[in-house]
Coordinates of N, CA and C in Angstrom, one line a residue:
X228 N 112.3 111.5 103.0 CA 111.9 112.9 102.8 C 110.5 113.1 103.3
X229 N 110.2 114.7 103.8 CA 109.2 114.3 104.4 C 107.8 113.7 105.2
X230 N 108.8 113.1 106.4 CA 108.5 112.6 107.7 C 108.0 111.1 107.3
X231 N 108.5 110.4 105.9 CA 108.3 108.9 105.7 C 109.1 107.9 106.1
X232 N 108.5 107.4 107.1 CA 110.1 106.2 107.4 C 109.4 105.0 107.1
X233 N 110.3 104.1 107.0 CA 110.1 102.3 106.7 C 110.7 101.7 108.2
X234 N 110.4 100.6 108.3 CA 110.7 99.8 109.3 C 110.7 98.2 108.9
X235 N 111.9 97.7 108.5 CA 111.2 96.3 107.8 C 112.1 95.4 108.7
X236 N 111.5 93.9 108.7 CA 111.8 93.4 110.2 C 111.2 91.2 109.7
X237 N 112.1 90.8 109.8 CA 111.3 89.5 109.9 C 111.5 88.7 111.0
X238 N 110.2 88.3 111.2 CA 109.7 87.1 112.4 C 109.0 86.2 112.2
X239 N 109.2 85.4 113.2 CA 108.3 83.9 112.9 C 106.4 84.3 112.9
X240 N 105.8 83.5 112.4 CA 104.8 83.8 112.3 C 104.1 82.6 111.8
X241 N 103.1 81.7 112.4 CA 102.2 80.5 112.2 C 104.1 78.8 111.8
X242 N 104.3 79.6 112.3 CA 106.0 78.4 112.4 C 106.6 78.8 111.3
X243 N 106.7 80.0 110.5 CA 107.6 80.2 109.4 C 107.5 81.8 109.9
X244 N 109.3 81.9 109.0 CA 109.4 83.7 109.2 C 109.2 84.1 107.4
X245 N 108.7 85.4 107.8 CA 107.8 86.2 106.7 C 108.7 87.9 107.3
X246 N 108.6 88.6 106.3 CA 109.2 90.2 106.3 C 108.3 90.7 106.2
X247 N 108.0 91.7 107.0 CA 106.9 92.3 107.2 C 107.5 94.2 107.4
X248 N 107.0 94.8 107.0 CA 106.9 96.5 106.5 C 106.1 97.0 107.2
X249 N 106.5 98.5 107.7 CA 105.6 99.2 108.7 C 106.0 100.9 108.3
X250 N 105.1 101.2 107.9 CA 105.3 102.8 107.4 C 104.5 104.0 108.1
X251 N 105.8 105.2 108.3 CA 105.2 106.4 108.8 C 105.3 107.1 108.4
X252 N 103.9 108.2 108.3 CA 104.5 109.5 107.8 C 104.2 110.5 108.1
X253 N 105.1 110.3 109.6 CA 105.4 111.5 110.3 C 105.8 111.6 111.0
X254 N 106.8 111.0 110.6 CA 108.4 111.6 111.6 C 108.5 110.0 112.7
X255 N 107.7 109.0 112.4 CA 107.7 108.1 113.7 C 105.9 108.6 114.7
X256 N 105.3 109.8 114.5 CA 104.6 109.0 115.6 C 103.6 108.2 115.8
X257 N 103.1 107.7 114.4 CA 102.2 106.8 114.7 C 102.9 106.0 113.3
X258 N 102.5 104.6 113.4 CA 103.2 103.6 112.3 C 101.8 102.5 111.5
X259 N 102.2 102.2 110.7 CA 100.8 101.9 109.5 C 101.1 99.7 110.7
X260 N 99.9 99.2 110.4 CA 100.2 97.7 110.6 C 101.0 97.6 109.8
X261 N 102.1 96.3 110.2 CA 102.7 95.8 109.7 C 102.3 94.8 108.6
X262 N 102.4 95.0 107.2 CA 102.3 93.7 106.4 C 103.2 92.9 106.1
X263 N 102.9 92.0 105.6 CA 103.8 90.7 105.0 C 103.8 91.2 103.5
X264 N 105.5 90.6 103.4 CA 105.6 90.9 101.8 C 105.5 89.5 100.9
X265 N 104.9 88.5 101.8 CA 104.8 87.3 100.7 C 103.2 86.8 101.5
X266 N 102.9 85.5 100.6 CA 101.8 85.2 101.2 C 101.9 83.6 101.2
X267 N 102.8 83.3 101.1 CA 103.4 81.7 101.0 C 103.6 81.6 103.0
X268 N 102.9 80.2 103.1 CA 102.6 80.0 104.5 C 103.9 78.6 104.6
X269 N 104.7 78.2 103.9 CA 105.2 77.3 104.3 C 107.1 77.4 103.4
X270 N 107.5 78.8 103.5 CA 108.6 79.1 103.1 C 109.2 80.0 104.4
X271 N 110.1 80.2 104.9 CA 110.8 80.8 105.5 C 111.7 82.3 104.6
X272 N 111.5 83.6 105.2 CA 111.9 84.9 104.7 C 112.7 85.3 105.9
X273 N 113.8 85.5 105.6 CA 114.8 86.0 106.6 C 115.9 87.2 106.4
X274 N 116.6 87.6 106.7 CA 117.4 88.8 107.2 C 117.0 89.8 106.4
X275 N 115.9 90.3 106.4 CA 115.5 91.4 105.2 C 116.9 93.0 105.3
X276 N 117.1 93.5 104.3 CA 117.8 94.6 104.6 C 117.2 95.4 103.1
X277 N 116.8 96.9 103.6 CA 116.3 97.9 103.2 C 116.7 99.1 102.8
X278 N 116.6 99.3 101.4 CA 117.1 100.5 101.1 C 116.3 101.9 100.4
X279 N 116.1 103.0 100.5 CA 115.3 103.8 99.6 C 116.1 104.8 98.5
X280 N 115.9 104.6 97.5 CA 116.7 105.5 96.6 C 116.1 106.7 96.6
X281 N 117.0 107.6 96.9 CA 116.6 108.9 97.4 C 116.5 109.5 95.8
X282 N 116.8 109.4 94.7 CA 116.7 110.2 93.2 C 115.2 109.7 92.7
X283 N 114.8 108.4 93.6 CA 113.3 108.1 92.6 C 112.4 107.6 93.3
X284 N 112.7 107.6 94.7 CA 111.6 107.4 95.9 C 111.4 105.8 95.9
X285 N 112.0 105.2 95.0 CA 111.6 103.9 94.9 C 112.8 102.8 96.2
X286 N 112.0 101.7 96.8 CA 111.7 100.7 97.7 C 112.5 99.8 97.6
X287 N 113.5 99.3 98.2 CA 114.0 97.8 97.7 C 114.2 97.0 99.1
X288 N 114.1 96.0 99.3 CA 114.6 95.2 100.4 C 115.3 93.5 99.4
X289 N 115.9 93.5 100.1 CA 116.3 91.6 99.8 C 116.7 91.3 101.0
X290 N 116.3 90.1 100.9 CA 116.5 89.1 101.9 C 116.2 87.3 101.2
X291 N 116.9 86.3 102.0 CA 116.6 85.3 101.5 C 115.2 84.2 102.1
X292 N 115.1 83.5 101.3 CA 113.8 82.8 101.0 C 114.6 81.0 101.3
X293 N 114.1 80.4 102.0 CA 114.6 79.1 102.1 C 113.1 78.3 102.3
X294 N 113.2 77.0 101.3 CA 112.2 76.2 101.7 C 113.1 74.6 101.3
X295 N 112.6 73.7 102.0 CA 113.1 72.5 101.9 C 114.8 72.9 101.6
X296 N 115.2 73.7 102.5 CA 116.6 73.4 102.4 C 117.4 74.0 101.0
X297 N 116.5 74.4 100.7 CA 117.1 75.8 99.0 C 116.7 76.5 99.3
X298 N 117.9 77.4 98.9 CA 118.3 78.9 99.6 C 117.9 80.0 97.9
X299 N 117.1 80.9 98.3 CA 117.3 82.0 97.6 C 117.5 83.0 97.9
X300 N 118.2 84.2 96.7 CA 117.8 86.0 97.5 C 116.3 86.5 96.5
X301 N 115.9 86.9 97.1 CA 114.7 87.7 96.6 C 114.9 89.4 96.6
X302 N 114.8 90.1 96.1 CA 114.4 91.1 95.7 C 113.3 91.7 95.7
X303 N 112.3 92.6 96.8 CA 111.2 92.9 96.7 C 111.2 94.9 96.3
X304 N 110.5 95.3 95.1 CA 110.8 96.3 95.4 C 109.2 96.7 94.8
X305 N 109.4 98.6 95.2 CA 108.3 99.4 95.2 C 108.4 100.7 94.4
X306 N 108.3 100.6 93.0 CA 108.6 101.9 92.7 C 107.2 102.9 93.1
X307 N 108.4 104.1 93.1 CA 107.0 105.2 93.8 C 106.1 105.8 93.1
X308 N 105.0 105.8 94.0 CA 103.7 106.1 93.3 C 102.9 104.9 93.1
X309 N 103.6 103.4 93.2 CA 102.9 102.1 93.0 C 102.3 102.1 94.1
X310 N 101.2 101.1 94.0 CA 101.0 100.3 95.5 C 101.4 99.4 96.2
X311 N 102.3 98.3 95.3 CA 102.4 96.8 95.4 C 103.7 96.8 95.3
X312 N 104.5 95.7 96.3 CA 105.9 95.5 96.0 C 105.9 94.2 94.8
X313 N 107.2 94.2 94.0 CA 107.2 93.5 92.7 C 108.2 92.7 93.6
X314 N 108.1 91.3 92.9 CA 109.5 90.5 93.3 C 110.1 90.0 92.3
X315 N 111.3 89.8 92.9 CA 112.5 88.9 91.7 C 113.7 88.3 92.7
X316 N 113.8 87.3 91.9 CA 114.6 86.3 92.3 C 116.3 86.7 91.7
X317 N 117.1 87.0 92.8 CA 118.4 87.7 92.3 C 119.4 86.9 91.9
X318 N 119.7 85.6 92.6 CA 120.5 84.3 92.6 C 120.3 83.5 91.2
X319 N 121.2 83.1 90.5 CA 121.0 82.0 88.9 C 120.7 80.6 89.7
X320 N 121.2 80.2 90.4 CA 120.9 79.2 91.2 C 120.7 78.7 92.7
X321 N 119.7 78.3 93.1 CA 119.3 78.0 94.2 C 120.8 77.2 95.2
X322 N 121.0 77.7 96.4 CA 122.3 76.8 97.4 C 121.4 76.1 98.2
X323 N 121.7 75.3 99.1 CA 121.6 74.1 99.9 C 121.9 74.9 101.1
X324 N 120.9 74.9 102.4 CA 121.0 75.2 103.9 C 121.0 74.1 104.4
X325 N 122.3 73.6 105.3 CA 121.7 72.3 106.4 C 122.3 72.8 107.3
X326 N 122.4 71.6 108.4 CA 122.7 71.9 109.9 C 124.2 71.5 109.7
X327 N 124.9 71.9 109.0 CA 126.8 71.3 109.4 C 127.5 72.7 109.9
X328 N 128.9 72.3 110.3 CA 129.0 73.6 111.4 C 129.6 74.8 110.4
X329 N 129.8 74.6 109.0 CA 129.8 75.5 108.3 C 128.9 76.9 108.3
X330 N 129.1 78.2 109.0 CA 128.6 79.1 108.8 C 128.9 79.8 107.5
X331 N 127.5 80.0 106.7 CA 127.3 80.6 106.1 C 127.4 82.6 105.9
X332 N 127.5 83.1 106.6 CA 127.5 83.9 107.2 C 126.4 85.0 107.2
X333 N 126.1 85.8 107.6 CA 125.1 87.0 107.9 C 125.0 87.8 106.9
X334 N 125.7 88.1 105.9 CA 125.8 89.3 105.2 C 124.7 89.3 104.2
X335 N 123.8 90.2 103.8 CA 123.3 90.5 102.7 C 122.9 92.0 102.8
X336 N 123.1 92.6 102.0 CA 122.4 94.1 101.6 C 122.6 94.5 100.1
X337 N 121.3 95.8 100.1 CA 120.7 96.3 98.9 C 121.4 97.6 98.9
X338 N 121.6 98.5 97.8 CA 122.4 99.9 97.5 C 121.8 100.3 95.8
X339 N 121.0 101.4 95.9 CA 120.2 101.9 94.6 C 120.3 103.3 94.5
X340 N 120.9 103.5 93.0 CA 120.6 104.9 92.9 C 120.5 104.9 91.0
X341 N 119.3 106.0 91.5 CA 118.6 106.0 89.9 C 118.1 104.8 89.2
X342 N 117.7 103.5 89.9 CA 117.2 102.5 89.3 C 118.4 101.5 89.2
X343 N 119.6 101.7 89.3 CA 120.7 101.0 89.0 C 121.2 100.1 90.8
X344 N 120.8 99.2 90.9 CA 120.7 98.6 91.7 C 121.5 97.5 92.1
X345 N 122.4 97.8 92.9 CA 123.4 96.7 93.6 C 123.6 95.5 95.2
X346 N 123.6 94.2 94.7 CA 122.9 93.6 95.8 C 124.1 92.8 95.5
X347 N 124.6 92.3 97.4 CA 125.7 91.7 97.7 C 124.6 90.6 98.7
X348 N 125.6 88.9 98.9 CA 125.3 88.6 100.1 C 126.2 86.9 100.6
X349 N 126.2 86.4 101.1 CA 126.6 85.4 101.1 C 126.3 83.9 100.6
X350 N 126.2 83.0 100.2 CA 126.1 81.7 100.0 C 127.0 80.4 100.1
X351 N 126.6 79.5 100.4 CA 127.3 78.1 101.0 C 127.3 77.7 99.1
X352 N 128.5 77.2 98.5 CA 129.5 76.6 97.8 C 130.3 75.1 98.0
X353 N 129.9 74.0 97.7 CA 130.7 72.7 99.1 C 130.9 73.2 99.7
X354 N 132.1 73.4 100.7 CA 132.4 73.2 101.7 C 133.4 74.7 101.9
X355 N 132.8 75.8 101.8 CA 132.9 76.8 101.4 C 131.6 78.2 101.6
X356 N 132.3 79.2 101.9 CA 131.4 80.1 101.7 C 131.7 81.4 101.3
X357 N 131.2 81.5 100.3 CA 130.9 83.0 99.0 C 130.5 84.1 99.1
X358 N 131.0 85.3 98.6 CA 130.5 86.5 98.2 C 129.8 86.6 96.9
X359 N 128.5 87.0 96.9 CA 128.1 87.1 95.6 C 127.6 88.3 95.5
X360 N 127.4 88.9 94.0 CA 127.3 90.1 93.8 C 126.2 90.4 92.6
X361 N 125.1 91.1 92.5 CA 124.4 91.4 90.9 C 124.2 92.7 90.9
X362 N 124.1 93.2 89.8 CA 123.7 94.2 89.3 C 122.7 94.3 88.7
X363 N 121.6 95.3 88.7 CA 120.2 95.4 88.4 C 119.8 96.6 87.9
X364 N 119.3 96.8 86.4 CA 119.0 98.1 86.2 C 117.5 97.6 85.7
X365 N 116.4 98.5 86.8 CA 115.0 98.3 86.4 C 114.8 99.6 85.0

């Protein structure tokens, strides 16, 4: 609403990737620096995906968090009028990333309305790989 867009995007950055946010408001033509939403220099943040709840202006992205080979989803969100995104850890238990030719697959996204908040994504299981699903009411 009114010429505010998001742009959220992760890349490598000092040998780890971090998710980083870029805000406009105005329609696109000029864009705020990009910040980082964590400040950990030695965890990897990957496939962020972004959603805005149009009933309360408020901010969600998840994406997962891997360090030494444990995998989480994180939850970063913004309710509106804040300044700061909050985090939460969405997963009961951390999974295992290695190099076997088991793909894990690509999928994760966020979907919010009125605070009630639904987050899907994939995870490695032995020798297997899962749909997982939570529900979230802030």
């Amino acid at each position: 609403n009114y010429g505010n867009m998001f742009v959220v995007t992760s890349y490598e950055k000092n040998t780890f990737n971090n998710v980083f946010i870029s805000k406009s408001e105005n329609n696109g033509d000029t864009w705020s620096d990009a910040i980082s939403l964590q400040n950990d220099d030695s965890t990897h943040y990957f496939m962020p995906h972004a959603f805005l709840d149009k009933k309360t202006g408020n901010y969600y992205i998840v994406y997962y968090q891997s360090k030494n080979f444990q995998t989480n989803i994180i939850l970063s969100y913004k309710i509106f009028g804040e300044k700061n995104f909050k985090h939460l850890k969405v997963n009961t238990s951390s999974f295992k990333l290695n190099n076997d030719k088991l793909f894990m697959g690509d999928y994760i996204n966020v979907c919010a309305v009125k605070n009630q908040i639904s987050i899907v994504w994939t995870e490695k299981q032995n020798a297997n790989t899962v749909v997982k699903t939570r529900n979230i009411f802030l």
